[in-house]
Short mmCIF file of C-alpha atoms in Angstrom, two decimals:
data_model
loop_
_atom_site.label_atom_id
_atom_site.label_comp_id
_atom_site.label_asym_id
_atom_site.label_seq_id
_atom_site.Cartn_x
_atom_site.Cartn_y
_atom_site.Cartn_z
CA MET A 1 -33.55 106.94 55.14
CA SER A 2 -29.94 107.32 56.34
CA ASP A 3 -28.88 104.99 58.95
CA TYR A 4 -27.33 106.46 62.13
CA THR A 5 -23.59 105.96 61.23
CA THR A 6 -24.18 107.76 57.63
CA LEU A 7 -25.90 110.70 59.28
CA LEU A 8 -23.10 110.91 61.94
CA ALA A 9 -20.35 111.05 59.28
CA ARG A 10 -22.27 113.78 57.27
CA VAL A 11 -21.66 116.31 60.40
CA SER A 12 -18.78 114.91 62.41
CA ALA A 13 -15.26 116.55 62.19
CA PRO A 14 -12.36 114.10 61.27
CA ALA A 15 -10.85 112.63 64.02
CA GLY A 16 -8.52 114.92 65.98
CA SER A 17 -9.76 118.08 64.47
CA GLY A 18 -12.74 118.57 66.48
CA ARG A 19 -14.04 118.27 70.14
CA GLU A 20 -14.86 114.92 71.15
CA MET A 21 -18.57 114.50 72.49
CA HIS A 22 -19.35 111.60 74.69
CA ASP A 23 -22.35 109.44 75.39
CA PRO A 24 -23.43 110.47 78.96
CA ALA A 25 -24.56 107.18 79.53
CA THR A 26 -21.49 104.96 78.68
CA GLY A 27 -18.64 107.72 78.11
CA GLU A 28 -18.24 106.34 74.67
CA VAL A 29 -17.02 108.88 71.77
CA VAL A 30 -19.92 109.62 69.76
CA GLY A 31 -18.24 111.78 67.21
CA SER A 32 -16.20 114.87 66.91
CA ALA A 33 -18.06 118.34 66.83
CA PRO A 34 -16.44 120.93 64.23
CA ILE A 35 -14.91 123.80 66.05
CA LYS A 36 -15.92 127.05 64.36
CA THR A 37 -14.70 130.51 64.93
CA VAL A 38 -15.98 133.99 64.98
CA GLU A 39 -14.80 134.31 61.30
CA ASP A 40 -16.67 131.28 60.60
CA LEU A 41 -19.85 132.91 62.20
CA ASP A 42 -19.40 136.19 60.34
CA ALA A 43 -19.15 134.40 57.08
CA ALA A 44 -22.56 132.51 57.90
CA ILE A 45 -24.19 135.53 58.86
CA ALA A 46 -23.03 137.44 55.59
CA ALA A 47 -24.36 134.40 53.52
CA ALA A 48 -27.57 134.39 55.23
CA LYS A 49 -28.26 138.21 54.88
CA THR A 50 -27.63 137.53 51.12
CA ALA A 51 -30.07 134.61 51.10
CA GLN A 52 -32.82 136.44 53.09
CA PRO A 53 -34.31 138.66 50.72
CA ALA A 54 -35.31 136.17 48.01
CA TRP A 55 -36.38 133.69 50.75
CA GLU A 56 -38.88 136.44 52.10
CA ALA A 57 -39.89 137.24 48.59
CA LEU A 58 -41.15 133.79 47.79
CA GLY A 59 -44.30 134.75 50.11
CA HIS A 60 -45.93 132.93 52.56
CA PRO A 61 -47.72 130.40 50.53
CA GLN A 62 -44.49 129.08 48.76
CA ARG A 63 -42.58 129.09 52.07
CA ILE A 64 -45.24 127.05 53.60
CA GLU A 65 -45.22 124.47 50.80
CA ILE A 66 -41.26 124.40 51.24
CA LEU A 67 -41.38 124.00 54.94
CA ASN A 68 -43.92 121.12 54.73
CA ALA A 69 -41.51 119.62 52.51
CA VAL A 70 -38.69 119.92 55.07
CA ALA A 71 -40.95 118.15 57.64
CA ASP A 72 -41.48 115.41 55.40
CA ARG A 73 -37.55 114.96 54.95
CA ILE A 74 -37.10 115.24 58.75
CA GLU A 75 -39.64 112.65 59.41
CA SER A 76 -37.86 110.14 56.77
CA GLU A 77 -34.86 110.55 58.87
CA SER A 78 -36.50 110.16 62.47
CA GLU A 79 -34.97 106.96 63.50
CA PRO A 80 -31.18 107.97 62.96
CA LEU A 81 -31.91 111.46 64.30
CA ALA A 82 -33.22 109.93 67.34
CA GLU A 83 -30.36 107.41 67.83
CA LEU A 84 -27.87 110.38 67.37
CA LEU A 85 -29.63 112.50 69.93
CA SER A 86 -30.01 109.52 72.44
CA ARG A 87 -26.45 108.99 72.22
CA GLU A 88 -25.42 112.48 72.66
CA GLN A 89 -27.86 113.86 74.83
CA GLY A 90 -28.40 110.82 77.14
CA LYS A 91 -32.34 110.69 76.85
CA PRO A 92 -33.67 107.24 76.21
CA LEU A 93 -35.48 106.43 72.74
CA ASN A 94 -38.65 105.70 74.35
CA GLY A 95 -41.13 107.40 76.53
CA PRO A 96 -41.39 111.30 76.20
CA ASN A 97 -37.60 111.44 74.97
CA ALA A 98 -35.66 111.09 71.86
CA ARG A 99 -38.31 109.60 69.39
CA PHE A 100 -40.80 112.09 70.89
CA GLU A 101 -38.59 114.90 70.43
CA VAL A 102 -37.92 114.34 66.86
CA GLY A 103 -41.53 113.82 66.30
CA ALA A 104 -42.10 117.25 67.85
CA CYS A 105 -39.83 118.84 65.59
CA VAL A 106 -42.06 117.73 62.70
CA GLY A 107 -45.13 118.66 64.50
CA TRP A 108 -43.96 122.25 65.29
CA LEU A 109 -42.50 122.63 62.04
CA ARG A 110 -45.85 121.85 60.30
CA ALA A 111 -47.88 123.89 62.89
CA ALA A 112 -45.74 126.92 62.19
CA ALA A 113 -46.28 126.49 58.46
CA ALA A 114 -50.14 125.98 59.03
CA THR A 115 -50.47 128.92 61.33
CA PRO A 116 -52.56 131.83 59.61
CA LEU A 117 -51.12 135.15 59.88
CA GLU A 118 -53.56 137.78 58.46
CA ALA A 119 -53.35 141.36 58.24
CA GLU A 120 -55.25 143.29 60.96
CA VAL A 121 -57.28 146.01 60.29
CA VAL A 122 -56.73 148.59 63.21
CA VAL A 123 -58.62 151.48 61.86
CA ASP A 124 -61.61 151.77 59.40
CA ASP A 125 -63.75 155.05 60.15
CA GLY A 126 -64.81 155.83 56.54
CA GLU A 127 -61.89 158.33 56.10
CA THR A 128 -58.87 156.33 57.00
CA LYS A 129 -58.12 152.51 56.62
CA ALA A 130 -55.19 151.22 58.59
CA GLU A 131 -53.67 147.59 58.57
CA LEU A 132 -51.14 146.08 60.60
CA HIS A 133 -48.66 143.57 58.62
CA TYR A 134 -45.54 141.83 59.72
CA ARG A 135 -42.39 141.70 57.57
CA ALA A 136 -39.56 139.53 58.29
CA VAL A 137 -36.82 140.92 60.59
CA GLY A 138 -34.10 139.67 58.57
CA VAL A 139 -31.50 137.52 59.84
CA VAL A 140 -32.37 135.73 63.26
CA GLY A 141 -29.71 134.33 65.63
CA ALA A 142 -30.88 131.44 67.60
CA ILE A 143 -29.18 130.25 70.70
CA GLY A 144 -30.13 126.80 71.79
CA PRO A 145 -29.89 124.55 74.91
CA TRP A 146 -28.67 121.20 75.69
CA ASN A 147 -31.79 119.67 77.23
CA TRP A 148 -33.83 119.68 74.35
CA PRO A 149 -31.69 120.62 71.38
CA LEU A 150 -33.80 119.64 68.48
CA MET A 151 -37.06 120.47 69.93
CA ILE A 152 -36.27 123.95 71.30
CA GLY A 153 -34.18 124.61 68.10
CA MET A 154 -37.08 124.11 66.02
CA TRP A 155 -39.20 126.11 68.21
CA GLN A 156 -36.67 128.96 67.15
CA ILE A 157 -36.21 127.88 63.43
CA ALA A 158 -39.57 127.10 62.35
CA PRO A 159 -41.45 130.40 62.98
CA ALA A 160 -38.27 132.40 61.93
CA LEU A 161 -38.26 130.83 58.59
CA ARG A 162 -42.16 130.77 58.16
CA MET A 163 -41.82 134.67 58.57
CA GLY A 164 -39.10 134.95 56.01
CA ASN A 165 -36.23 135.33 57.89
CA ALA A 166 -32.60 133.58 57.48
CA VAL A 167 -31.51 131.83 60.49
CA VAL A 168 -28.03 131.08 62.06
CA VAL A 169 -28.10 128.62 64.87
CA LYS A 170 -25.39 128.24 67.59
CA PRO A 171 -26.07 124.96 69.51
CA SER A 172 -25.09 124.05 72.77
CA GLN A 173 -21.53 122.98 73.34
CA PHE A 174 -22.88 119.86 74.96
CA THR A 175 -25.18 118.80 72.03
CA PRO A 176 -23.98 120.28 68.59
CA LEU A 177 -23.98 116.96 66.74
CA SER A 178 -27.77 116.11 66.97
CA VAL A 179 -28.59 119.98 65.72
CA LEU A 180 -25.81 119.74 63.03
CA ALA A 181 -27.61 116.70 61.75
CA MET A 182 -31.07 117.99 61.84
CA VAL A 183 -30.02 121.21 60.07
CA SER A 184 -28.11 119.01 57.41
CA VAL A 185 -31.13 117.17 56.70
CA MET A 186 -33.36 120.39 56.54
CA ASN A 187 -30.80 121.94 54.12
CA GLU A 188 -31.45 119.14 51.51
CA VAL A 189 -34.66 121.08 50.90
CA LEU A 190 -34.17 124.68 51.85
CA PRO A 191 -32.53 127.19 49.54
CA ALA A 192 -28.88 127.79 50.26
CA GLY A 193 -27.75 130.17 52.82
CA VAL A 194 -31.24 130.41 54.55
CA LEU A 195 -30.46 128.03 57.36
CA THR A 196 -26.88 127.82 58.88
CA VAL A 197 -25.63 126.21 62.02
CA VAL A 198 -22.24 127.31 63.49
CA SER A 199 -20.92 124.99 66.30
CA GLY A 200 -18.74 127.01 68.51
CA ASP A 201 -17.96 128.35 72.19
CA ARG A 202 -19.13 131.10 74.24
CA VAL A 203 -17.16 133.67 72.24
CA VAL A 204 -18.96 132.60 69.19
CA GLY A 205 -22.47 133.02 70.93
CA ALA A 206 -21.55 136.26 72.25
CA ARG A 207 -20.66 137.51 68.81
CA LEU A 208 -23.84 136.22 67.43
CA ALA A 209 -25.77 138.31 69.85
CA SER A 210 -23.79 141.35 69.19
CA HIS A 211 -23.58 141.35 65.37
CA PRO A 212 -24.85 144.38 63.40
CA ASP A 213 -26.23 142.21 60.99
CA ILE A 214 -28.43 140.11 63.38
CA GLY A 215 -32.06 141.68 63.71
CA LYS A 216 -33.54 139.18 66.52
CA VAL A 217 -32.09 136.75 69.04
CA MET A 218 -33.68 133.77 70.33
CA PHE A 219 -32.53 132.22 73.23
CA THR A 220 -33.20 129.36 75.57
CA GLY A 221 -31.13 128.72 78.75
CA SER A 222 -30.05 130.20 82.17
CA THR A 223 -31.05 133.57 83.31
CA ALA A 224 -27.48 134.54 83.87
CA THR A 225 -26.48 133.80 80.19
CA GLY A 226 -29.62 135.90 79.28
CA ARG A 227 -28.50 138.68 80.99
CA GLU A 228 -25.19 138.61 79.10
CA ILE A 229 -27.23 138.29 75.78
CA ILE A 230 -28.98 141.45 76.67
CA LYS A 231 -25.77 143.07 77.29
CA SER A 232 -24.26 141.81 73.96
CA SER A 233 -27.16 142.94 71.96
CA ALA A 234 -27.47 146.46 73.19
CA GLY A 235 -25.07 147.79 70.49
CA ASN A 236 -27.23 146.30 67.45
CA LEU A 237 -30.53 146.82 69.26
CA ALA A 238 -31.47 143.24 68.28
CA ARG A 239 -34.95 142.25 69.37
CA LEU A 240 -35.09 139.29 72.03
CA THR A 241 -37.03 136.52 72.78
CA LEU A 242 -35.57 135.00 76.07
CA GLU A 243 -36.76 131.61 77.67
CA LEU A 244 -34.72 131.56 80.75
CA GLY A 245 -34.55 129.50 84.04
CA GLY A 246 -37.42 128.46 86.12
CA ASN A 247 -38.10 126.99 89.24
CA ASP A 248 -41.82 126.04 88.77
CA ALA A 249 -44.12 125.53 91.73
CA GLY A 250 -46.98 123.15 91.86
CA ILE A 251 -49.71 123.37 94.67
CA VAL A 252 -52.00 120.23 95.50
CA LEU A 253 -55.21 121.50 97.25
CA PRO A 254 -56.87 119.79 99.73
CA GLY A 255 -59.56 117.32 98.80
CA THR A 256 -57.62 115.92 95.49
CA ASP A 257 -57.25 112.26 94.93
CA PRO A 258 -53.33 111.54 95.17
CA ALA A 259 -53.79 108.50 93.07
CA ALA A 260 -55.39 110.33 90.19
CA ILE A 261 -52.75 113.03 89.89
CA ALA A 262 -49.47 110.89 90.82
CA GLY A 263 -48.70 110.02 87.31
CA ASP A 264 -48.95 113.31 85.77
CA LEU A 265 -47.14 114.81 88.73
CA PHE A 266 -44.39 112.35 87.95
CA TRP A 267 -43.87 113.51 84.33
CA GLY A 268 -44.51 117.14 85.20
CA ALA A 269 -41.62 116.92 87.51
CA PHE A 270 -39.06 114.14 85.54
CA ILE A 271 -39.67 114.58 82.14
CA ASN A 272 -36.19 114.24 80.46
CA THR A 273 -35.01 113.12 83.89
CA GLY A 274 -35.90 116.48 85.42
CA GLN A 275 -33.77 118.40 82.78
CA THR A 276 -36.48 120.73 81.56
CA CYS A 277 -36.94 124.45 81.81
CA ALA A 278 -40.69 124.16 82.59
CA ALA A 279 -40.54 121.12 84.72
CA LEU A 280 -42.19 120.89 88.16
CA LYS A 281 -39.23 121.98 90.64
CA ARG A 282 -41.02 122.26 93.91
CA LEU A 283 -44.05 120.82 95.11
CA TYR A 284 -46.61 122.30 97.96
CA VAL A 285 -48.90 119.40 99.30
CA HIS A 286 -51.77 120.29 101.90
CA ASP A 287 -51.28 118.77 105.19
CA SER A 288 -54.41 116.69 104.87
CA ILE A 289 -53.04 114.46 102.08
CA TYR A 290 -49.25 115.21 102.29
CA GLU A 291 -48.25 111.51 103.24
CA GLN A 292 -50.66 109.96 100.72
CA VAL A 293 -49.26 112.11 97.57
CA ILE A 294 -45.86 111.08 98.76
CA GLU A 295 -46.67 107.35 98.76
CA GLU A 296 -48.64 107.60 95.46
CA LEU A 297 -45.48 109.44 93.80
CA LYS A 298 -43.11 106.76 95.55
CA ALA A 299 -45.03 103.86 93.78
CA VAL A 300 -45.09 105.62 90.20
CA THR A 301 -41.27 106.18 90.62
CA ALA A 302 -40.66 102.54 91.17
CA THR A 303 -42.34 101.54 87.88
CA MET A 304 -39.93 103.88 85.87
CA PRO A 305 -36.83 102.13 84.63
CA MET A 306 -33.66 104.02 84.36
CA GLY A 307 -30.56 103.26 82.14
CA ASN A 308 -28.90 103.67 78.92
CA GLY A 309 -30.97 105.40 76.41
CA LEU A 310 -30.46 102.84 73.46
CA ASP A 311 -32.27 100.11 75.72
CA GLU A 312 -35.77 100.25 74.58
CA ASN A 313 -37.18 99.45 78.04
CA ASN A 314 -35.76 102.55 79.84
CA VAL A 315 -37.64 105.79 80.10
CA LEU A 316 -35.06 107.74 82.26
CA GLY A 317 -31.51 108.46 81.50
CA PRO A 318 -28.35 110.03 82.85
CA LEU A 319 -27.59 113.53 83.56
CA GLN A 320 -26.59 115.07 80.44
CA ASN A 321 -23.13 116.49 81.73
CA LYS A 322 -20.77 116.48 84.94
CA ALA A 323 -21.64 120.02 85.92
CA GLN A 324 -25.32 119.32 86.16
CA PHE A 325 -24.78 115.83 87.93
CA ASP A 326 -22.80 117.81 90.58
CA ILE A 327 -25.30 120.53 91.17
CA VAL A 328 -28.18 117.99 91.62
CA ALA A 329 -25.96 115.78 93.91
CA GLY A 330 -24.91 118.65 96.13
CA LEU A 331 -28.48 120.08 96.37
CA VAL A 332 -29.60 116.56 97.57
CA GLU A 333 -26.75 116.32 99.86
CA ASP A 334 -27.42 119.66 101.35
CA SER A 335 -31.24 118.81 101.95
CA LYS A 336 -30.32 115.72 104.08
CA LYS A 337 -28.26 117.93 106.53
CA ARG A 338 -31.37 120.03 106.67
CA GLY A 339 -33.54 117.52 107.90
CA GLY A 340 -35.03 116.56 104.55
CA ARG A 341 -36.61 113.15 104.52
CA VAL A 342 -35.44 110.99 101.34
CA ILE A 343 -38.43 109.13 100.19
CA THR A 344 -36.36 107.38 97.22
CA GLY A 345 -33.30 107.94 95.66
CA GLY A 346 -30.85 110.28 97.45
CA SER A 347 -27.41 109.07 96.24
CA PRO A 348 -25.84 108.70 92.80
CA ALA A 349 -26.84 105.29 90.68
CA THR A 350 -23.08 104.37 90.27
CA GLU A 351 -24.12 101.01 89.49
CA LEU A 352 -25.69 102.44 86.15
CA GLY A 353 -22.60 104.81 85.28
CA ASP A 354 -21.01 107.92 86.09
CA LEU A 355 -23.71 110.36 85.56
CA PHE A 356 -26.78 108.43 86.73
CA TYR A 357 -28.65 110.04 89.44
CA PRO A 358 -31.98 108.45 90.45
CA ILE A 359 -35.39 109.90 90.90
CA THR A 360 -35.25 111.55 94.30
CA LEU A 361 -38.15 112.44 96.43
CA VAL A 362 -37.34 114.65 99.46
CA ALA A 363 -40.16 115.51 101.84
CA ASP A 364 -40.27 118.02 105.07
CA LEU A 365 -38.23 120.74 103.16
CA HIS A 366 -39.13 124.31 103.56
CA ASP A 367 -38.84 127.43 101.64
CA GLY A 368 -35.25 129.01 102.09
CA ASP A 369 -33.92 125.67 101.67
CA PRO A 370 -31.61 125.50 98.67
CA LEU A 371 -33.09 122.50 97.13
CA VAL A 372 -36.56 124.26 97.19
CA ASP A 373 -35.17 127.87 96.27
CA GLU A 374 -32.65 126.93 93.61
CA GLU A 375 -33.42 125.41 90.21
CA GLN A 376 -32.04 121.83 90.31
CA PHE A 377 -32.49 121.01 86.74
CA GLY A 378 -32.65 117.28 87.51
CA PRO A 379 -34.37 114.28 89.01
CA ALA A 380 -34.77 115.70 92.64
CA LEU A 381 -38.10 116.92 93.82
CA PRO A 382 -38.71 118.91 97.12
CA ILE A 383 -42.00 118.19 98.75
CA ILE A 384 -43.26 120.89 101.11
CA ARG A 385 -46.15 120.68 103.47
CA TYR A 386 -48.55 123.55 104.08
CA THR A 387 -51.91 123.99 105.90
CA ASP A 388 -53.11 127.21 104.46
CA VAL A 389 -53.63 127.89 100.86
CA GLU A 390 -52.63 131.34 101.07
CA ASP A 391 -49.25 130.55 102.32
CA ALA A 392 -48.82 128.18 99.59
CA ILE A 393 -49.67 130.87 96.88
CA ALA A 394 -47.22 133.17 98.64
CA SER A 395 -44.46 130.68 98.58
CA ALA A 396 -44.98 129.63 94.76
CA ASN A 397 -44.76 133.36 94.15
CA GLY A 398 -41.84 134.24 96.49
CA LEU A 399 -39.10 133.46 94.06
CA ASP A 400 -37.85 135.78 91.25
CA VAL A 401 -39.05 133.44 88.64
CA GLY A 402 -42.17 132.70 86.81
CA LEU A 403 -41.90 130.32 83.76
CA GLY A 404 -44.52 128.02 84.68
CA ALA A 405 -46.81 126.96 87.69
CA SER A 406 -49.41 124.24 88.39
CA VAL A 407 -52.55 123.88 90.54
CA TRP A 408 -53.83 120.38 91.20
CA SER A 409 -57.34 119.70 92.50
CA SER A 410 -60.51 117.89 92.13
CA ASP A 411 -62.48 121.03 91.97
CA PRO A 412 -61.96 122.97 88.79
CA VAL A 413 -63.39 125.99 90.00
CA GLU A 414 -61.17 126.33 93.05
CA ALA A 415 -58.07 125.26 90.95
CA ARG A 416 -58.89 128.22 88.41
CA LYS A 417 -59.16 130.90 91.45
CA VAL A 418 -55.60 129.79 92.72
CA ALA A 419 -54.35 129.72 89.11
CA LEU A 420 -55.26 133.13 88.48
CA ARG A 421 -52.99 134.35 91.59
CA LEU A 422 -49.93 132.72 90.26
CA GLU A 423 -47.31 134.70 88.84
CA ALA A 424 -46.09 132.65 85.91
CA GLY A 425 -46.22 132.67 82.11
CA THR A 426 -48.31 129.66 82.11
CA VAL A 427 -50.45 128.02 84.65
CA TRP A 428 -51.57 124.28 84.25
CA ILE A 429 -54.43 122.55 86.03
CA ASN A 430 -53.98 119.26 86.86
CA LYS A 431 -50.94 118.86 84.56
CA HIS A 432 -47.62 120.47 84.00
CA GLY A 433 -45.38 121.45 81.53
CA VAL A 434 -47.45 120.45 78.60
CA VAL A 435 -47.01 122.55 75.62
CA HIS A 436 -48.92 122.88 72.41
CA PRO A 437 -47.78 124.77 69.24
CA MET A 438 -50.73 126.96 69.14
CA MET A 439 -50.38 127.94 72.84
CA PRO A 440 -48.17 131.08 73.42
CA PHE A 441 -45.37 130.27 76.10
CA GLY A 442 -42.98 132.64 77.74
CA GLY A 443 -42.02 133.60 81.34
CA VAL A 444 -42.28 136.60 83.62
CA LYS A 445 -39.82 137.98 86.33
CA SER A 446 -36.46 136.54 85.72
CA SER A 447 -37.41 133.75 83.66
CA GLY A 448 -37.33 136.04 80.31
CA TYR A 449 -39.78 137.70 78.18
CA GLY A 450 -41.37 137.61 74.77
CA LEU A 451 -43.62 134.72 73.44
CA GLU A 452 -43.10 131.54 71.31
CA PHE A 453 -45.62 129.45 69.47
CA GLY A 454 -48.90 130.17 67.58
CA VAL A 455 -49.76 133.28 66.03
CA GLU A 456 -47.89 135.55 68.82
CA GLY A 457 -45.12 133.36 68.18
CA LEU A 458 -45.06 134.27 64.41
CA LYS A 459 -45.25 137.94 65.30
CA ALA A 460 -42.52 137.85 67.52
CA LEU A 461 -40.25 136.88 64.46
CA GLY A 462 -41.64 139.76 62.54
CA VAL A 463 -41.42 143.47 62.39
CA PRO A 464 -44.84 145.18 62.70
CA GLN A 465 -45.64 147.58 59.72
CA VAL A 466 -48.80 149.85 59.48
CA ILE A 467 -50.15 150.48 56.08
CA SER A 468 -52.65 153.35 56.36
CA GLY A 469 -54.40 155.21 53.62
#
């Protein structure tokens, strides 16, 4: 296993020749990200196009063997990868954070390798037999986010490689070093040219989406950027999987035990300090248990230490960047002016550092308030009182997003009835944001389209082909 400094040295540009990356917890320089150009991207895509046919020709069994070896290699470097991720992204090592994320990369890679994808007989009537197969797309462009740069990167990379595609990755400008490091480790096992990462700006990302040799684009990020990718990909008719912004609603039904759900409510909202697309971002609670749910959430919040991610005691970190910090702080300040009751938090945690914002619960808000209607993507949760379940369902469905939602109840039958009426790609019951490598995941409305994970995720990285005879 490499140590952290050795791993960083492999991917960091020489001092003065790249873009300095700073630890959001301390402001210290972590390393220097290489600055690549459109010409560098074109060269990477050309190399991928050359390498892809031989990779596809290996067939599923041999690719599966290689991908499992790649998973072994990542696992052997898990600690330095987690440290680099913690320093660059800000998330703590412990809790559902940096070590968890690297472990998820290994788990998702192994799951993609293990998922069977058999030919499907679609007609067999004695005269005609037709089978549905899936071939590789070719070269896949993967554009990743800064909140879970390794894990979401692997969600894109693993199924694409399994299906015989070559992959060119464009990481977020905020977290390129950790992605460069993971790909560097993977390329110790993979054939040359099959997986490349190009660290660059938005111009590079736009070129990746529009390049004529890109057959598929996978993107996780904002709805606004997703719309631009759709426009950029129009010329090459690239297939798209877009996992875009969300503003996930949770509904707590009457009769629910507040103490029983408080811990899961907390992590549903505040995993990765709230910087998660499918986090719980607005909570509707029935009037009969409204104050009790607030008090139980407040009690859980008090037990969750926040601070520098390299401190083994912390489970919450800073906001990753100043722009996101300003969004959260602005929405909370606005909520105060609108009569929001701050239960805990409510102002920057300047004693911890410039980008720390404490877990903030704001009660007594309403639909139409910006903290309710706009995606905060941070550690501030609006809590809205309701008296009629029909109103809560209408509120949950009232925004033009639909990545996830949740229903919380002691009555599984009633919870399922409500869940079936919510407009979201995934609806969880008595949990929120829990994903599984065999459970298809994707959004509706402005939260994007296309599915990831499991058999459906593999199919999304292939081109359907019918063999009829």
